[in-house]
Short mmCIF file of C-alpha atoms and ligand atoms in Angstrom, two decimals:
data_model
loop_
_atom_site.label_atom_id
_atom_site.label_comp_id
_atom_site.label_asym_id
_atom_site.label_seq_id
_atom_site.Cartn_x
_atom_site.Cartn_y
_atom_site.Cartn_z
CA UNK A 1 -40.60 -9.00 -8.98
CA UNK A 2 -42.90 -8.54 -6.05
CA UNK A 3 -41.97 -5.86 -3.52
CA UNK A 4 -43.33 -4.75 -0.14
CA UNK A 5 -43.39 -1.10 0.87
CA UNK A 6 -42.95 -0.29 4.55
CA UNK A 7 -43.97 3.01 6.19
CA UNK A 8 -46.82 4.48 4.21
CA UNK A 9 -46.17 8.17 4.86
CA UNK A 10 -45.36 11.23 2.78
CA UNK A 11 -42.55 9.95 0.57
CA UNK A 12 -44.10 6.51 0.11
CA UNK A 13 -47.32 8.02 -1.24
CA UNK A 14 -45.73 10.94 -3.14
CA UNK A 15 -42.99 8.97 -4.92
CA UNK A 16 -42.60 5.25 -4.17
CA UNK A 17 -46.14 4.09 -4.97
CA UNK A 18 -46.30 5.90 -8.36
CA UNK A 19 -42.73 4.82 -9.27
CA UNK A 20 -43.50 1.15 -8.51
CA UNK A 21 -46.84 1.36 -10.36
CA UNK A 22 -45.10 2.70 -13.48
CA UNK A 23 -42.20 0.25 -13.33
CA UNK A 24 -41.94 -2.77 -15.63
CA UNK A 25 -39.74 -4.44 -12.98
CA UNK A 26 -41.92 -4.28 -9.87
CA UNK A 27 -45.31 -5.32 -8.57
CA UNK A 28 -46.41 -3.78 -5.26
CA UNK A 29 -47.51 -6.92 -3.44
CA UNK A 30 -47.94 -5.69 0.15
CA UNK A 31 -47.64 -2.70 2.45
CA UNK A 32 -46.74 -2.46 6.13
CA UNK A 33 -48.08 0.49 8.04
CA UNK A 34 -49.57 1.24 11.41
CA UNK A 35 -52.35 3.28 9.81
CA UNK A 36 -51.84 3.71 6.06
CA UNK A 37 -52.58 1.48 3.08
CA UNK A 38 -52.64 1.51 -0.71
CA UNK A 39 -55.88 0.68 -2.51
CA UNK A 40 -55.97 -2.85 -3.84
CA UNK A 41 -52.74 -3.93 -2.09
CA UNK A 42 -52.59 -6.43 0.77
CA UNK A 43 -51.76 -4.52 3.96
CA UNK A 44 -50.07 -5.56 7.18
CA UNK A 45 -49.70 -3.61 10.40
CA UNK A 46 -46.90 -5.82 11.70
CA UNK A 47 -43.62 -6.24 9.82
CA UNK A 48 -42.74 -9.60 11.41
CA UNK A 49 -46.07 -10.94 10.20
CA UNK A 50 -45.34 -9.84 6.63
CA UNK A 51 -41.91 -11.50 6.73
CA UNK A 52 -43.43 -14.73 8.05
CA UNK A 53 -46.60 -14.93 5.98
CA UNK A 54 -45.28 -13.60 2.65
CA UNK A 55 -42.03 -15.47 2.24
CA UNK A 56 -42.62 -15.19 -1.53
CA UNK A 57 -41.92 -11.43 -1.40
CA UNK A 58 -38.14 -11.29 -1.65
CA UNK A 59 -37.65 -7.49 -1.69
CA UNK A 60 -38.68 -4.76 0.78
CA UNK A 61 -38.42 -1.00 0.40
CA UNK A 62 -38.22 0.89 3.70
CA UNK A 63 -39.69 4.41 3.71
CA UNK A 64 -39.57 5.02 7.45
CA UNK A 65 -37.63 7.87 9.05
CA UNK A 66 -34.03 6.94 9.90
CA UNK A 67 -34.36 6.19 13.63
CA UNK A 68 -36.98 3.43 13.50
CA UNK A 69 -35.67 2.06 10.18
CA UNK A 70 -32.67 0.05 11.43
CA UNK A 71 -34.73 -2.59 13.26
CA UNK A 72 -36.84 -3.12 10.13
CA UNK A 73 -33.79 -3.37 7.88
CA UNK A 74 -32.02 -5.79 10.23
CA UNK A 75 -35.12 -7.99 10.51
CA UNK A 76 -35.59 -8.03 6.74
CA UNK A 77 -31.96 -8.96 6.05
CA UNK A 78 -32.02 -11.62 8.77
CA UNK A 79 -35.09 -13.05 7.01
CA UNK A 80 -33.15 -13.19 3.71
CA UNK A 81 -34.85 -10.25 2.00
CA UNK A 82 -33.21 -7.73 -0.33
CA UNK A 83 -33.55 -4.23 1.12
CA UNK A 84 -33.89 -0.75 -0.35
CA UNK A 85 -33.37 2.12 2.09
CA UNK A 86 -34.67 5.69 1.86
CA UNK A 87 -32.08 8.37 2.53
CA UNK A 88 -30.31 8.79 4.91
CA UNK A 89 -29.40 5.09 5.12
CA UNK A 90 -29.46 5.08 8.92
CA UNK A 91 -29.47 7.12 12.07
CA UNK A 92 -25.75 6.48 12.64
CA UNK A 93 -22.75 5.34 10.62
CA UNK A 94 -22.30 2.29 12.84
CA UNK A 95 -25.84 1.17 12.05
CA UNK A 96 -25.13 1.45 8.34
CA UNK A 97 -21.91 -0.57 8.62
CA UNK A 98 -23.79 -3.21 10.57
CA UNK A 99 -26.38 -3.48 7.78
CA UNK A 100 -23.63 -3.76 5.15
CA UNK A 101 -22.02 -6.63 7.08
CA UNK A 102 -25.36 -8.36 7.60
CA UNK A 103 -26.30 -8.08 3.92
CA UNK A 104 -22.94 -9.54 2.89
CA UNK A 105 -23.30 -12.43 5.32
CA UNK A 106 -26.85 -13.15 4.15
CA UNK A 107 -25.96 -12.65 0.46
CA UNK A 108 -28.80 -10.23 -0.14
CA UNK A 109 -28.77 -6.90 -1.98
CA UNK A 110 -28.70 -3.71 0.06
CA UNK A 111 -29.32 -0.40 -1.70
CA UNK A 112 -28.86 2.90 0.11
CA UNK A 113 -30.71 5.25 -2.22
CA UNK A 114 -29.80 8.90 -2.79
CA UNK A 115 -32.70 10.20 -4.86
CA UNK A 116 -31.07 13.58 -5.59
CA UNK A 117 -28.23 11.83 -7.43
CA UNK A 118 -30.87 10.77 -9.98
CA UNK A 119 -31.85 14.38 -10.77
CA UNK A 120 -31.67 15.00 -14.54
CA UNK A 121 -28.42 17.01 -14.76
CA UNK A 122 -26.28 15.36 -12.07
CA UNK A 123 -24.56 12.91 -14.42
CA UNK A 124 -23.86 15.74 -16.91
CA UNK A 125 -22.40 17.92 -14.14
CA UNK A 126 -20.14 15.06 -13.06
CA UNK A 127 -18.92 14.55 -16.63
CA UNK A 128 -18.27 18.30 -17.08
CA UNK A 129 -16.28 18.59 -13.83
CA UNK A 130 -14.24 15.41 -14.40
CA UNK A 131 -11.33 17.02 -16.31
CA UNK A 132 -11.35 20.49 -14.70
CA UNK A 133 -9.54 21.99 -11.73
CA UNK A 134 -11.95 23.26 -9.12
CA UNK A 135 -11.33 26.74 -7.69
CA UNK A 136 -14.49 27.34 -5.69
CA UNK A 137 -17.76 25.50 -5.01
CA UNK A 138 -20.72 26.77 -3.01
CA UNK A 139 -23.92 24.94 -2.11
CA UNK A 140 -27.01 27.00 -1.22
CA UNK A 141 -29.94 24.88 -0.02
CA UNK A 142 -32.68 27.10 1.41
CA UNK A 143 -36.25 25.92 1.84
CA UNK A 144 -39.29 26.40 4.05
CA UNK A 145 -39.56 23.56 6.56
CA UNK A 146 -43.24 24.35 7.16
CA UNK A 147 -43.97 23.71 3.50
CA UNK A 148 -41.95 20.50 3.01
CA UNK A 149 -42.16 18.79 6.42
CA UNK A 150 -45.52 19.70 7.98
CA UNK A 151 -46.19 17.87 11.24
CA UNK A 152 -42.97 15.81 11.07
CA UNK A 153 -41.81 15.98 14.68
CA UNK A 154 -39.20 13.22 14.15
CA UNK A 155 -37.17 15.51 11.94
CA UNK A 156 -36.31 17.74 14.92
CA UNK A 157 -35.41 14.86 17.25
CA UNK A 158 -31.96 13.25 17.68
CA UNK A 159 -31.32 11.18 14.57
CA UNK A 160 -33.82 13.21 12.54
CA UNK A 161 -30.97 15.42 11.22
CA UNK A 162 -32.86 18.75 11.28
CA UNK A 163 -31.89 20.85 8.25
CA UNK A 164 -29.43 18.13 7.21
CA UNK A 165 -32.45 16.05 6.13
CA UNK A 166 -32.58 18.16 2.92
CA UNK A 167 -28.92 19.19 3.24
CA UNK A 168 -27.77 15.60 2.85
CA UNK A 169 -29.41 15.61 -0.58
CA UNK A 170 -27.05 18.42 -1.61
CA UNK A 171 -24.13 16.48 -0.14
CA UNK A 172 -25.20 13.38 -2.05
CA UNK A 173 -24.92 15.38 -5.29
CA UNK A 174 -21.62 16.96 -4.22
CA UNK A 175 -20.01 13.61 -3.43
CA UNK A 176 -21.27 12.24 -6.75
CA UNK A 177 -20.07 15.04 -9.03
CA UNK A 178 -16.74 16.03 -7.44
CA UNK A 179 -13.77 14.10 -8.78
CA UNK A 180 -11.81 14.88 -5.60
CA UNK A 181 -12.18 13.65 -2.03
CA UNK A 182 -12.99 16.45 0.41
CA UNK A 183 -13.38 16.54 4.16
CA UNK A 184 -15.22 18.86 6.51
CA UNK A 185 -13.06 21.31 8.45
CA UNK A 186 -15.61 23.39 10.30
CA UNK A 187 -19.31 23.98 10.65
CA UNK A 188 -21.83 26.16 12.45
CA UNK A 189 -25.16 24.65 13.48
CA UNK A 190 -28.03 27.00 14.40
CA UNK A 191 -30.34 25.13 16.76
CA UNK A 192 -33.70 26.56 17.88
CA UNK A 193 -33.82 26.74 21.67
CA UNK A 194 -36.83 24.37 21.77
CA UNK A 195 -35.44 21.77 19.31
CA UNK A 196 -32.68 19.15 19.12
CA UNK A 197 -31.93 19.48 15.40
CA UNK A 198 -30.43 22.48 13.57
CA UNK A 199 -32.67 24.80 11.54
CA UNK A 200 -29.65 26.16 9.61
CA UNK A 201 -26.03 25.20 9.08
CA UNK A 202 -22.95 26.39 7.27
CA UNK A 203 -20.09 24.06 6.37
CA UNK A 204 -16.56 24.39 5.05
CA UNK A 205 -14.52 21.63 3.47
CA UNK A 206 -10.83 21.10 2.73
CA UNK A 207 -10.13 20.34 -0.94
CA UNK A 208 -6.89 18.66 -2.10
CA UNK A 209 -6.11 21.47 -4.59
CA UNK A 210 -7.03 24.19 -2.11
CA UNK A 211 -10.39 25.07 -3.70
CA UNK A 212 -12.86 26.86 -1.44
CA UNK A 213 -15.76 24.48 -0.85
CA UNK A 214 -18.71 25.46 1.34
CA UNK A 215 -22.39 24.93 1.96
CA UNK A 216 -25.23 26.88 3.52
CA UNK A 217 -28.43 25.10 4.52
CA UNK A 218 -31.42 27.03 5.86
CA UNK A 219 -34.96 25.94 6.66
CA UNK A 220 -36.33 29.46 7.24
CA UNK A 221 -36.66 30.41 3.58
CA UNK A 222 -39.72 32.42 2.55
CA UNK A 223 -40.58 32.91 -1.11
CA UNK A 224 -38.42 31.23 -3.74
CA UNK A 225 -36.90 27.95 -2.65
CA UNK A 226 -33.21 27.61 -3.51
CA UNK A 227 -31.38 24.34 -4.19
CA UNK A 228 -28.23 25.45 -6.02
CA UNK A 229 -24.63 24.28 -6.46
CA UNK A 230 -22.21 26.73 -8.12
CA UNK A 231 -18.70 25.67 -9.15
CA UNK A 232 -15.89 27.81 -10.58
CA UNK A 233 -13.11 25.93 -12.34
CA UNK A 234 -9.97 26.69 -14.37
CA UNK A 235 -12.11 26.36 -17.51
CA UNK A 236 -15.51 27.77 -16.79
CA UNK A 237 -18.37 28.01 -14.36
CA UNK A 238 -21.08 25.45 -13.66
CA UNK A 239 -24.39 26.06 -11.92
CA UNK A 240 -26.81 23.34 -10.90
CA UNK A 241 -30.24 24.69 -10.03
CA UNK A 242 -33.47 23.24 -8.65
CA UNK A 243 -31.70 20.36 -6.92
CA UNK A 244 -29.93 19.19 -10.06
CA UNK A 245 -32.87 19.52 -12.45
CA UNK A 246 -31.17 22.34 -14.41
CA UNK A 247 -27.55 23.01 -15.40
CA UNK A 248 -26.03 26.26 -16.67
CA UNK A 249 -22.45 26.34 -18.04
CA UNK A 250 -20.85 29.77 -18.48
CA UNK A 251 -24.31 31.34 -18.51
CA UNK A 252 -25.77 28.93 -21.10
CA UNK A 253 -28.62 26.63 -20.12
CA UNK A 254 -27.82 22.99 -20.94
CA UNK A 255 -30.33 20.33 -21.92
CA UNK A 256 -30.32 16.74 -20.69
CA UNK A 257 -29.33 13.98 -23.08
CA UNK A 258 -32.76 12.48 -22.52
CA UNK A 259 -32.35 9.92 -19.74
CA UNK A 260 -33.85 6.59 -20.70
CA UNK A 261 -36.08 6.80 -17.64
CA UNK A 262 -37.45 10.10 -16.36
CA UNK A 263 -37.82 10.80 -12.67
CA UNK A 264 -35.62 10.26 -9.64
CA UNK A 265 -37.63 7.46 -8.04
CA UNK A 266 -38.26 5.47 -11.25
CA UNK A 267 -34.48 5.47 -11.71
CA UNK A 268 -33.92 4.29 -8.12
CA UNK A 269 -36.32 1.38 -8.64
CA UNK A 270 -34.67 0.47 -11.95
CA UNK A 271 -31.31 0.39 -10.16
CA UNK A 272 -32.72 -1.80 -7.38
CA UNK A 273 -33.97 -4.24 -10.01
CA UNK A 274 -30.45 -4.39 -11.50
CA UNK A 275 -28.86 -4.93 -8.09
CA UNK A 276 -31.20 -7.78 -7.20
CA UNK A 277 -30.72 -9.38 -10.62
CA UNK A 278 -26.93 -9.16 -10.39
CA UNK A 279 -26.64 -9.99 -6.67
CA UNK A 280 -24.98 -6.60 -6.00
CA UNK A 281 -25.25 -3.96 -3.31
CA UNK A 282 -24.78 -0.19 -3.43
CA UNK A 283 -24.19 1.60 -0.14
CA UNK A 284 -22.23 4.85 -0.38
CA UNK A 285 -22.00 6.46 3.04
CA UNK A 286 -20.00 9.54 2.01
CA UNK A 287 -22.89 12.08 2.25
CA UNK A 288 -23.71 10.77 5.71
CA UNK A 289 -20.06 10.91 6.77
CA UNK A 290 -19.97 14.65 6.08
CA UNK A 291 -23.15 15.14 8.13
CA UNK A 292 -21.71 13.10 10.99
CA UNK A 293 -18.55 15.24 10.83
CA UNK A 294 -20.66 18.41 11.00
CA UNK A 295 -22.32 17.11 14.17
CA UNK A 296 -18.85 16.18 15.55
CA UNK A 297 -17.09 19.43 14.66
CA UNK A 298 -19.94 21.94 14.45
CA UNK A 299 -20.14 24.98 16.68
CA UNK A 300 -23.68 25.20 18.14
CA UNK A 301 -25.51 28.51 18.22
CA UNK A 302 -28.86 28.71 19.96
CA UNK A 303 -31.43 30.63 17.92
CA UNK A 304 -35.09 31.65 18.31
CA UNK A 305 -37.52 28.83 19.11
CA UNK A 306 -39.31 27.27 16.16
CA UNK A 307 -43.08 26.73 16.21
CA UNK A 308 -44.84 25.23 13.25
P1 NAP B 401 -43.17 10.51 7.38
O1 NAP B 401 -44.28 10.69 6.43
O2 NAP B 401 -43.17 11.35 8.61
O3 NAP B 401 -43.02 9.02 7.87
C1 NAP B 401 -43.05 7.91 7.00
C2 NAP B 401 -43.71 6.73 7.68
O4 NAP B 401 -42.81 6.14 8.58
C3 NAP B 401 -44.92 7.09 8.56
O5 NAP B 401 -46.07 7.23 7.80
C4 NAP B 401 -44.97 5.89 9.46
O6 NAP B 401 -45.61 4.85 8.77
C5 NAP B 401 -43.54 5.44 9.58
N1 NAP B 401 -43.02 5.78 10.90
C6 NAP B 401 -42.74 7.01 11.40
N2 NAP B 401 -42.25 6.91 12.64
C7 NAP B 401 -42.25 5.60 12.94
C8 NAP B 401 -41.86 4.85 14.07
N3 NAP B 401 -41.37 5.46 15.16
N4 NAP B 401 -41.97 3.51 14.03
C9 NAP B 401 -42.44 2.91 12.92
N5 NAP B 401 -42.84 3.56 11.82
C10 NAP B 401 -42.73 4.89 11.84
O7 NAP B 401 -41.77 10.73 6.66
P2 NAP B 401 -41.40 10.90 5.12
O8 NAP B 401 -41.39 12.33 4.76
O9 NAP B 401 -42.16 9.96 4.29
O10 NAP B 401 -39.85 10.50 5.20
C11 NAP B 401 -39.43 9.16 5.36
C12 NAP B 401 -38.01 9.05 4.86
O11 NAP B 401 -37.97 9.46 3.49
C13 NAP B 401 -37.02 9.96 5.61
O12 NAP B 401 -35.81 9.29 5.82
C14 NAP B 401 -36.86 11.14 4.67
O13 NAP B 401 -35.58 11.75 4.80
C15 NAP B 401 -37.01 10.47 3.32
N6 NAP B 401 -37.45 11.39 2.26
C16 NAP B 401 -38.50 12.23 2.46
C17 NAP B 401 -38.86 13.14 1.48
C18 NAP B 401 -40.02 14.11 1.64
O14 NAP B 401 -40.20 14.99 0.79
N7 NAP B 401 -40.85 13.98 2.65
C19 NAP B 401 -38.16 13.19 0.28
C20 NAP B 401 -37.14 12.28 0.09
C21 NAP B 401 -36.80 11.39 1.08
P3 NAP B 401 -46.97 4.22 9.20
O15 NAP B 401 -47.77 5.33 9.82
O16 NAP B 401 -47.42 3.79 7.88
O17 NAP B 401 -46.68 3.12 10.14
#
């Protein structure tokens, strides 16, 4: 199937273009970007023009930041296109619900991707936790914003999520692997005095069996970057490291069963191909709901200004 890629920035070039190029399902037929392009691929600067002139391209993948993305998604759905969304699926929950309703009405596929759920050991962690009673779970997501988001001013603006931009990846894994529904009870958001978005956050959740569930996100990490989820259960201890790439059970490193398709983004594109073929949609808003709750309930603390 032919696909158009919209917003030729960091994630489009790092992950989407190579994943599409390697996919047996997809052919990158066009790009839409105000200044970027991909060698050998027809490029547009105006999205409406792509929708009008290339009615043969039935699927679009939107790699824009969350705030500008809604208008593109709504226009694509209104024009009868199937839509794949980068994470987070929108700048607000209401926007996301609107897109779900529009996609249903137009009978097109809508896929809200969560790339971290496709990390190699996430499915194995889910299977291991399924029949155990959770006692304690702690997420530690600490990275250097200067290293991973250079020059990305949008990330500090309203709707950019601040440290929840990576933090929502941890929450996407949490909501995938936990057999129980949890809800946020309190949060602290550390906001630099010159920014709108938090640079660090800590969260606590209520768990139906009374397990302690918490998360710490921090963008001021020097040295080793940490993306870890640790869970203690009635029958052992699980650790997910490196954002779900590695799993340790009771101190023993586990190996993956050899996923048919390696790589988070190749697996997202394979899933999108299935959804389009079957006429399905996949929009799970639970990671975003926890982030929205943190912004609703979080106690703000002003911290030192951040300068890149
Ligand atoms: P980015 O490079 O800053 O922006 C992506 C592209 O979006 C830009 O190149 C630009 O495309 C377009 N864009 C930005 N602001 C726009 C606006 N106001 N109106 C229209 N187009 C605009 O961001 P990114 O890092 O690729 O992130 C994009 C999305 O992917 C985010 O939701 C992010 O959470 C997610 N993501 C990022 C990473 C990562 O490591 N960076 C990893 C996973 C997921 P043109 O200049 O081509 O018009």
